Amino acid sequence: MSSYYDSAVIGAGPAGLAAASRMAELGLKVLVLDEQPRPGGQIYRNVENASPATLQLMGEDYRRGLDLIKRFNHSSAHYESNAMVWQTSSDGRICYSRNRKSREIKAGHIVVATGAMERPCPIPGWNLPGVMGAGAANNLAKEAGLTPSGRVVLAGSGPLLLLEASLLIEKGVEIAAILETTPKLPSPNTLVHLIPALRRTDFLAKGLKMVRTIKKSGILHHKAVTKLRAVGGDRLKRVEAVANGKTVAFEAELLLLHFGVIPSTHLFRLMGCTMEYNDRQRYWYPVCDSWGRTNHENVFATGDGSGVRGALAAEYKGELAALEIGHCCGIIPHYERDELASPIRAMLYSDNLPRPLVDEIYAPAAGAHFFEDETVLCRCENVTVGDVRKAVKEGVRNVNEVKIVTRCGMGPCQGRMCGPALAEIVAAEAKTEVEQVGLLTVRPPLKPIPLGEVAEMELELGSQEQADLFKNMRK
């Protein structure tokens, strides 16, 4: 296997597959690294092996992945599945672990297509067995055809929550209630965003179909709920919330939570990419130009990792990044790049028309409205919300200072599960904005690996390369 590539793509979802396919078709030497056993990412997970029943249930949006993966499989791109990237640097070096062996490769360009993740929201009891993300349940249905048994409650906000509810209804799952934190009445800006969204009647029709399915089922559906909590001893017993000013409770074996999705940014932060905060959607994202280029000339951000826009937009952004890299490598002149990009940009524009409406309706609430002192915030280090609030009251004013004082975000997940909520809590207690309290520092290895793997790399790397590797890990 080669150790140098024109471009390395990290992630094999819609953006990564589109970027890799296009670059390979242009004649570039491309490597794709992905943690999953098969290409497709979260949205197209296991689509190649899905049963006819699953393909039918998940719908046209899921089946679209078949053509994308077929194109990728027919390309010359080299695909490494089950590959966990644990270090990257802006000079093009990538370290990853596969089959219990770590190795380093170098690429002229790095395309980060790591997508998005569900926004963690530490409600009381979120760490009980029987509580999981709605997206995780959706993945289990795609990967293994698993359907929840017993009574289910869905809670939170966002289109995926309603999508999962409608899919479970189609499967005949017993749903005790749907508890939305979304306000009952739309904001004044909703009408403004509705006008351009009306040009995408196909998109609106999908949303209306989900709403009709839920309404027709007769399932109890509360909006604008507050004080959401999971209650139980050794596992979930019931779900409580305040709806219409009254406390409601539902016996349940499973609680599916969803509070929207946020970009996965750890790789960008590790490479020192400039980050910006989206105050409306309350997430950080890498700053990049219309081709996806970050402040590092050879590092590209694409897909939902550069800002959540959905699967189709991710695919289009992957294509644009690939065309720019092809131009940078001298494969195509600028006028051919622009000519090829023109219809892609038109499709991207059309696909984005409903996005401001969705973002307005499901805008996450600011502050720490669900976060109670006794709730475990950092599950890696067993740090509670109260521990963080105490640190802020004692004078700590940013997330990295809190990390030092409490160890919150210092565990193996490096703040993936607690970082967003930590920032909200610190900002609320310090009476400032999330943007002002900063981002948790990340460092290699991004995910846990055996020390022996790193030691064995010394046999493959030169002494200076090995010294540089360990120097970066100590930063």
Coordinates of C-alpha atoms in Angstrom, one line a residue:
M1 CA 0.0 0.0 0.0
S2 CA 1.3 3.5 -0.9
S3 CA 2.1 6.0 1.7
Y4 CA 1.5 9.1 -0.4
Y5 CA -1.8 10.2 -2.1
D6 CA -2.9 13.2 -4.0
S7 CA -5.8 13.5 -1.7
A8 CA -7.0 11.7 1.4
V9 CA -10.7 11.8 2.3
I10 CA -11.7 11.2 5.9
G11 CA -15.3 9.9 6.0
A12 CA -17.3 7.9 3.6
G13 CA -20.7 9.5 3.8
P14 CA -22.4 11.5 1.0
A15 CA -19.7 14.2 0.9
G16 CA -16.7 11.9 1.2
L17 CA -18.0 9.5 -1.4
A18 CA -18.9 12.3 -3.9
A19 CA -15.5 14.0 -3.4
A20 CA -13.5 10.7 -3.7
S21 CA -15.4 9.6 -6.8
R22 CA -15.0 12.9 -8.6
M23 CA -11.3 13.1 -7.8
A24 CA -10.6 9.6 -8.9
E25 CA -12.5 10.2 -12.1
L26 CA -10.2 13.2 -12.7
G27 CA -7.3 10.9 -12.4
L28 CA -6.1 11.7 -8.9
K29 CA -4.7 9.1 -6.5
V30 CA -7.2 9.0 -3.7
L31 CA -7.4 7.3 -0.3
V32 CA -10.7 7.1 1.7
L33 CA -10.5 6.4 5.4
D34 CA -13.7 5.6 7.2
E35 CA -14.5 4.1 10.7
Q36 CA -17.5 2.1 9.4
P37 CA -17.3 -1.4 7.9
R38 CA -19.1 -0.2 4.7
P39 CA -19.4 3.1 2.8
G40 CA -22.5 5.3 3.2
G41 CA -22.0 7.2 6.4
Q42 CA -24.9 7.6 8.8
I43 CA -27.6 8.6 6.3
Y44 CA -26.8 5.7 3.9
R45 CA -25.7 3.2 6.6
N46 CA -25.8 -0.4 5.3
V47 CA -27.9 0.6 2.3
E48 CA -26.1 -2.0 0.1
N49 CA -27.1 -4.8 2.4
A50 CA -30.5 -3.5 3.4
S51 CA -33.5 -5.8 3.0
P52 CA -36.3 -4.8 0.5
A53 CA -38.5 -4.0 3.5
T54 CA -36.0 -1.7 5.0
L55 CA -35.4 0.0 1.6
Q56 CA -39.1 0.5 1.3
L57 CA -39.6 1.8 4.8
M58 CA -36.6 4.2 4.7
G59 CA -37.8 5.7 1.4
E60 CA -36.3 7.3 -1.6
D61 CA -33.8 9.5 0.3
Y62 CA -32.2 6.3 1.7
R63 CA -32.2 4.4 -1.6
R64 CA -30.4 7.3 -3.3
G65 CA -27.2 6.1 -1.5
L66 CA -27.1 3.0 -3.7
D67 CA -26.2 5.0 -6.8
L68 CA -23.6 7.1 -4.9
I69 CA -21.9 4.0 -3.5
K70 CA -22.0 2.2 -6.9
R71 CA -20.2 5.1 -8.5
F72 CA -17.7 5.1 -5.7
N73 CA -17.1 1.3 -6.0
H74 CA -16.5 1.7 -9.7
S75 CA -13.9 4.4 -9.2
S76 CA -10.1 3.9 -8.6
A77 CA -10.3 5.4 -5.1
H78 CA -8.6 3.2 -2.5
Y79 CA -11.0 2.5 0.4
E80 CA -9.9 1.6 3.9
S81 CA -12.9 0.6 6.1
N82 CA -12.7 0.2 9.9
A83 CA -10.0 2.9 9.8
M84 CA -9.9 5.2 12.9
V85 CA -8.1 8.4 12.2
W86 CA -6.4 9.5 15.4
Q87 CA -4.1 12.3 14.2
T88 CA -4.0 14.7 11.4
S89 CA -1.8 17.7 10.7
S90 CA -2.1 20.6 8.2
D91 CA 1.0 19.4 6.4
G92 CA -0.9 16.5 5.1
R93 CA 0.1 13.8 7.5
I94 CA -2.5 11.4 8.8
C95 CA -2.2 8.6 11.4
Y96 CA -4.9 6.0 11.6
S97 CA -5.5 2.6 13.2
R98 CA -6.9 -0.4 11.3
N99 CA -6.9 -4.0 12.3
R100 CA -5.0 -3.2 15.5
K101 CA -2.2 -1.6 13.5
S102 CA -1.4 2.1 13.2
R103 CA 0.3 3.6 10.2
E104 CA 1.0 7.1 8.8
I105 CA 0.3 8.3 5.3
K106 CA 0.8 11.7 3.6
A107 CA -1.6 13.4 1.2
G108 CA -1.3 16.5 -0.9
H109 CA -4.8 17.5 0.2
I110 CA -7.0 16.4 3.1
V111 CA -10.8 16.4 2.6
V112 CA -12.5 16.2 6.0
A113 CA -16.0 14.7 5.5
T114 CA -16.7 13.5 9.0
G115 CA -20.3 14.8 9.0
A116 CA -22.4 15.6 12.0
M117 CA -23.4 14.1 15.3
E118 CA -26.5 14.4 17.4
R119 CA -26.4 17.3 19.8
P120 CA -25.8 15.8 23.3
C121 CA -28.3 17.2 25.9
P122 CA -27.7 16.0 29.5
I123 CA -31.2 15.9 30.9
P124 CA -31.5 14.3 34.3
G125 CA -31.3 10.5 33.9
W126 CA -29.8 10.6 30.4
N127 CA -27.1 8.1 31.4
L128 CA -29.7 5.5 32.4
P129 CA -29.9 2.2 30.5
G130 CA -33.0 2.6 28.2
V131 CA -32.1 6.2 27.1
M132 CA -30.5 6.7 23.7
G133 CA -30.4 9.0 20.8
A134 CA -33.1 8.9 18.1
G135 CA -30.4 8.8 15.5
A136 CA -28.7 5.8 17.1
A137 CA -32.1 4.0 17.0
N138 CA -32.4 4.9 13.3
N139 CA -28.9 3.5 12.7
L140 CA -29.7 0.2 14.5
A141 CA -32.8 -0.2 12.3
K142 CA -30.6 0.3 9.2
E143 CA -27.7 -1.8 10.3
A144 CA -29.4 -4.7 12.0
G145 CA -33.1 -4.3 11.3
L146 CA -33.8 -3.8 15.0
T147 CA -37.1 -2.5 16.2
P148 CA -37.7 -1.3 19.8
S149 CA -39.9 -3.4 22.0
G150 CA -42.1 -2.1 24.9
R151 CA -43.3 1.5 25.4
V152 CA -41.3 4.2 23.7
V153 CA -41.2 8.0 24.4
L154 CA -39.6 10.4 21.9
A155 CA -38.4 13.7 23.2
G156 CA -36.5 16.8 22.0
S157 CA -36.6 18.8 18.8
G158 CA -35.8 18.6 15.2
P159 CA -37.0 17.0 11.9
L160 CA -35.1 13.7 12.8
L161 CA -37.3 13.3 15.9
L162 CA -40.4 13.4 13.8
L163 CA -38.9 11.2 11.1
E164 CA -38.0 8.5 13.7
A165 CA -41.5 8.8 15.2
S166 CA -43.2 8.3 11.8
L167 CA -40.9 5.3 11.1
L168 CA -41.7 3.7 14.4
I169 CA -45.4 4.2 13.8
E170 CA -45.1 2.5 10.4
K171 CA -43.4 -0.5 12.2
G172 CA -46.2 -0.7 14.8
V173 CA -44.1 0.3 17.8
E174 CA -46.0 1.3 20.9
I175 CA -45.3 5.0 21.4
A176 CA -46.4 6.4 24.7
A177 CA -45.8 10.1 23.8
I178 CA -43.9 12.5 21.7
L179 CA -42.5 15.4 23.8
E180 CA -41.3 18.3 21.7
T181 CA -39.3 21.2 23.2
T182 CA -40.1 23.1 20.0
P183 CA -42.3 26.2 20.7
K184 CA -46.0 25.8 20.0
L185 CA -46.1 29.0 17.9
P186 CA -43.6 29.8 15.1
S187 CA -41.4 32.8 15.4
P188 CA -42.2 36.0 13.3
N189 CA -39.4 35.1 10.9
T190 CA -41.0 31.8 9.9
L191 CA -43.2 33.4 7.3
V192 CA -40.2 35.2 5.7
H193 CA -38.4 31.9 5.3
L194 CA -41.5 30.0 4.2
I195 CA -41.7 32.0 0.9
P196 CA -38.4 30.7 -0.6
A197 CA -39.1 27.2 0.8
L198 CA -42.4 27.1 -1.2
R199 CA -40.2 26.6 -4.3
R200 CA -39.3 23.2 -2.9
T201 CA -42.8 21.6 -2.7
D202 CA -41.2 18.2 -2.7
F203 CA -39.3 18.9 0.5
L204 CA -42.4 20.4 2.2
A205 CA -44.5 17.4 1.1
K206 CA -42.1 15.0 3.0
G207 CA -42.5 17.1 6.2
L208 CA -46.3 17.2 5.9
K209 CA -46.3 13.4 5.4
M210 CA -44.5 12.9 8.7
V211 CA -46.8 15.3 10.5
R212 CA -49.9 13.5 9.0
T213 CA -48.6 10.1 10.0
I214 CA -48.1 11.2 13.6
K215 CA -51.4 13.0 13.8
K216 CA -53.3 10.1 12.3
S217 CA -51.8 7.7 14.8
G218 CA -53.5 9.5 17.7
I219 CA -50.3 9.4 19.8
L220 CA -50.2 12.0 22.6
H221 CA -48.0 14.9 21.2
H222 CA -46.9 17.7 23.5
K223 CA -45.0 20.8 22.4
A224 CA -43.0 23.4 24.3
V225 CA -42.3 21.0 27.1
T226 CA -39.8 21.9 29.8
K227 CA -38.1 20.1 32.7
L228 CA -37.7 16.9 30.8
R229 CA -36.2 14.0 32.8
A230 CA -35.7 10.3 32.7
V231 CA -36.5 8.5 35.9
G232 CA -35.4 5.1 37.1
G233 CA -33.0 3.1 39.3
D234 CA -31.0 0.5 37.4
R235 CA -32.7 1.4 34.2
L236 CA -35.4 3.7 32.7
K237 CA -38.8 3.4 34.3
R238 CA -40.6 6.6 33.3
V239 CA -40.2 9.9 31.5
E240 CA -41.4 13.2 33.1
A241 CA -41.9 16.7 31.7
V242 CA -43.8 19.9 32.2
A243 CA -46.4 20.4 29.4
N244 CA -49.0 23.2 29.4
G245 CA -48.0 24.1 32.9
K246 CA -48.6 20.7 34.4
T247 CA -46.3 17.8 35.1
V248 CA -46.9 14.7 32.9
A249 CA -45.3 11.3 33.3
F250 CA -45.2 8.2 31.0
E251 CA -44.1 4.7 31.8
A252 CA -41.6 3.6 29.2
E253 CA -38.9 1.1 28.5
L254 CA -37.1 3.3 26.0
L255 CA -36.6 7.1 25.7
L256 CA -35.3 8.4 22.4
L257 CA -33.7 11.8 22.6
H258 CA -32.9 14.2 19.8
F259 CA -32.0 17.9 19.9
G260 CA -30.8 18.5 16.4
V261 CA -27.3 17.8 14.9
I262 CA -24.0 19.6 15.0
P263 CA -20.9 19.4 12.9
S264 CA -18.1 17.0 14.0
T265 CA -15.2 19.4 14.4
H266 CA -12.5 17.6 16.3
L267 CA -10.2 17.0 13.2
F268 CA -10.5 20.7 12.1
R269 CA -9.6 21.9 15.6
L270 CA -6.7 19.5 15.8
M271 CA -5.3 21.0 12.6
G272 CA -5.8 24.5 13.8
C273 CA -8.5 25.4 11.3
T274 CA -10.3 28.7 12.0
M275 CA -13.6 28.1 13.7
E276 CA -16.7 30.3 13.8
Y277 CA -19.8 30.1 15.9
N278 CA -23.4 29.9 14.5
D279 CA -25.4 31.7 17.1
R280 CA -28.7 30.7 15.6
Q281 CA -28.0 27.0 15.5
R282 CA -25.6 27.1 18.4
Y283 CA -22.7 25.2 17.0
W284 CA -19.1 25.7 15.9
Y285 CA -18.0 25.1 12.3
P286 CA -14.8 25.5 10.2
V287 CA -14.5 28.7 8.2
C288 CA -14.1 27.8 4.5
D289 CA -14.6 29.3 1.0
S290 CA -17.2 28.3 -1.5
W291 CA -15.0 25.3 -2.6
G292 CA -14.6 24.1 1.0
R293 CA -11.0 25.3 1.5
T294 CA -10.1 26.2 5.1
N295 CA -7.4 28.6 6.2
H296 CA -5.0 25.9 5.4
E297 CA -4.6 25.7 1.6
N298 CA -4.5 21.9 1.4
V299 CA -7.3 21.2 4.0
F300 CA -10.9 21.1 2.8
A301 CA -14.1 21.0 4.8
T302 CA -17.1 19.5 3.2
G303 CA -20.5 17.9 4.0
D304 CA -22.3 18.5 7.3
G305 CA -19.0 18.9 9.1
S306 CA -18.7 22.3 7.5
G307 CA -22.3 23.3 8.5
V308 CA -25.4 21.2 8.7
R309 CA -27.3 21.2 5.4
G310 CA -28.3 17.6 4.8
A311 CA -27.3 14.7 2.6
L312 CA -27.8 16.2 -0.8
A313 CA -26.1 19.4 0.0
A314 CA -23.2 17.4 1.5
E315 CA -22.9 15.5 -1.8
Y316 CA -22.8 18.7 -3.8
K317 CA -20.2 20.2 -1.5
G318 CA -18.1 17.1 -1.9
E319 CA -18.2 17.5 -5.7
L320 CA -17.1 21.2 -5.4
A321 CA -14.2 20.4 -3.2
A322 CA -13.0 17.7 -5.6
L323 CA -13.2 20.1 -8.6
E324 CA -11.1 22.6 -6.8
I325 CA -8.5 20.0 -5.8
G326 CA -8.4 18.8 -9.4
H327 CA -7.7 22.4 -10.4
C328 CA -5.0 22.8 -7.8
C329 CA -3.3 19.6 -9.0
G330 CA -3.2 20.9 -12.5
I331 CA -5.7 18.3 -13.9
I332 CA -8.3 20.8 -15.1
P333 CA -8.0 24.6 -15.9
H334 CA -10.0 27.1 -13.9
Y335 CA -12.6 27.6 -16.7
E336 CA -13.3 23.9 -16.9
R337 CA -13.6 23.8 -13.1
D338 CA -16.1 26.6 -13.1
E339 CA -18.1 25.2 -15.9
L340 CA -18.4 21.8 -14.2
A341 CA -19.2 23.5 -10.9
S342 CA -22.0 25.7 -12.3
P343 CA -24.8 23.1 -12.4
I344 CA -23.7 21.7 -9.0
R345 CA -23.9 25.2 -7.4
A346 CA -27.4 25.6 -8.9
M347 CA -28.5 22.2 -7.3
L348 CA -26.9 23.2 -4.0
Y349 CA -28.8 26.5 -4.1
S350 CA -32.1 24.8 -4.7
D351 CA -31.5 22.2 -2.0
N352 CA -30.7 24.9 0.5
L353 CA -33.9 26.9 -0.1
P354 CA -35.9 25.2 2.7
R355 CA -33.0 25.2 5.1
P356 CA -33.6 28.7 6.7
L357 CA -37.2 27.6 7.4
V358 CA -36.1 24.4 9.1
D359 CA -33.4 26.2 11.1
E360 CA -36.0 28.8 12.2
I361 CA -38.6 26.3 13.3
Y362 CA -36.1 24.1 15.1
A363 CA -33.7 26.6 16.4
P364 CA -32.2 25.3 19.7
A365 CA -32.9 27.3 22.8
A366 CA -30.0 29.2 24.4
G367 CA -28.9 28.5 27.9
A368 CA -29.0 25.5 30.2
H369 CA -32.7 25.1 30.6
F370 CA -32.7 21.3 31.3
F371 CA -29.4 21.1 33.2
E372 CA -29.9 20.4 36.9
D373 CA -27.0 20.4 39.4
E374 CA -27.1 16.6 40.1
T375 CA -27.1 15.6 36.5
V376 CA -23.9 13.9 35.3
L377 CA -22.5 16.2 32.5
C378 CA -19.2 14.4 31.7
R379 CA -19.8 10.7 31.7
C380 CA -16.1 9.9 31.1
E381 CA -15.0 11.7 34.3
N382 CA -18.3 11.7 36.3
V383 CA -18.5 15.5 36.5
T384 CA -21.9 16.9 37.3
V385 CA -23.5 20.1 36.2
G386 CA -23.2 21.4 39.7
D387 CA -19.5 20.8 39.7
V388 CA -19.2 23.1 36.6
R389 CA -21.5 25.8 38.1
K390 CA -19.4 25.8 41.3
A391 CA -16.2 26.3 39.3
V392 CA -17.7 29.3 37.4
K393 CA -18.9 30.8 40.6
E394 CA -15.3 30.6 41.9
G395 CA -14.1 32.6 39.0
V396 CA -13.5 30.3 36.1
R397 CA -14.6 31.9 32.8
N398 CA -13.9 29.6 29.9
V399 CA -14.3 25.9 29.1
N400 CA -10.6 25.0 29.2
E401 CA -10.3 26.5 32.6
V402 CA -13.3 24.4 33.7
K403 CA -11.6 21.4 32.2
I404 CA -8.5 21.9 34.3
V405 CA -10.5 22.5 37.5
T406 CA -13.1 19.8 37.2
R407 CA -11.7 17.3 34.5
C408 CA -14.9 17.8 32.5
G409 CA -14.0 17.0 28.9
M410 CA -10.7 15.4 29.9
G411 CA -11.9 11.8 29.2
P412 CA -11.4 9.6 26.2
C413 CA -14.2 11.2 24.2
Q414 CA -12.4 14.6 24.5
G415 CA -15.7 16.5 25.1
R416 CA -17.7 15.1 22.2
M417 CA -20.5 14.2 24.6
C418 CA -20.2 17.1 27.1
G419 CA -18.5 19.9 25.2
P420 CA -21.6 21.7 23.8
A421 CA -23.6 21.6 27.0
L422 CA -20.5 22.6 29.0
A423 CA -20.2 25.7 26.9
E424 CA -23.9 26.6 27.4
I425 CA -23.6 26.1 31.2
V426 CA -20.4 28.2 31.5
A427 CA -21.9 31.0 29.4
A428 CA -25.2 31.0 31.3
E429 CA -23.4 31.1 34.7
A430 CA -20.9 33.7 33.6
K431 CA -23.7 35.8 31.9
T432 CA -21.9 35.9 28.6
E433 CA -22.1 34.3 25.1
V434 CA -21.1 30.8 24.2
E435 CA -18.7 32.2 21.7
Q436 CA -16.8 33.9 24.5
V437 CA -16.2 30.8 26.6
G438 CA -14.3 29.1 23.8
L439 CA -13.9 25.5 22.6
L440 CA -12.3 22.6 24.4
T441 CA -8.7 21.9 23.3
V442 CA -8.3 18.6 21.5
R443 CA -5.1 16.6 21.1
P444 CA -3.9 13.4 19.5
P445 CA -4.7 10.6 19.8
L446 CA -8.3 11.8 19.1
K447 CA -9.6 8.4 20.1
P448 CA -8.1 5.8 22.4
I449 CA -5.5 3.5 20.8
P450 CA -3.2 0.9 22.4
L451 CA 0.3 2.4 23.2
G452 CA 1.8 -0.6 21.5
E453 CA 0.4 0.5 18.2
V454 CA 2.2 3.8 18.4
A455 CA 5.4 2.1 19.5
E456 CA 5.3 -0.3 16.6
M457 CA 5.1 2.7 14.2
E458 CA 8.7 3.5 15.0
L459 CA 9.7 0.5 12.9
E460 CA 8.1 2.1 9.9
L461 CA 9.0 5.8 10.4
G462 CA 12.3 7.5 10.3
S463 CA 13.7 8.9 13.5
Q464 CA 12.8 12.5 12.7
E465 CA 9.3 11.5 11.7
Q466 CA 8.9 9.6 14.9
A467 CA 10.2 12.5 16.9
D468 CA 7.7 14.8 15.2
L469 CA 4.8 12.4 15.8
F470 CA 5.5 12.2 19.6
K471 CA 6.1 16.0 19.7
N472 CA 2.6 16.6 18.3
M473 CA 1.0 14.1 20.7
R474 CA 2.6 16.0 23.7
K475 CA 1.2 19.4 22.7

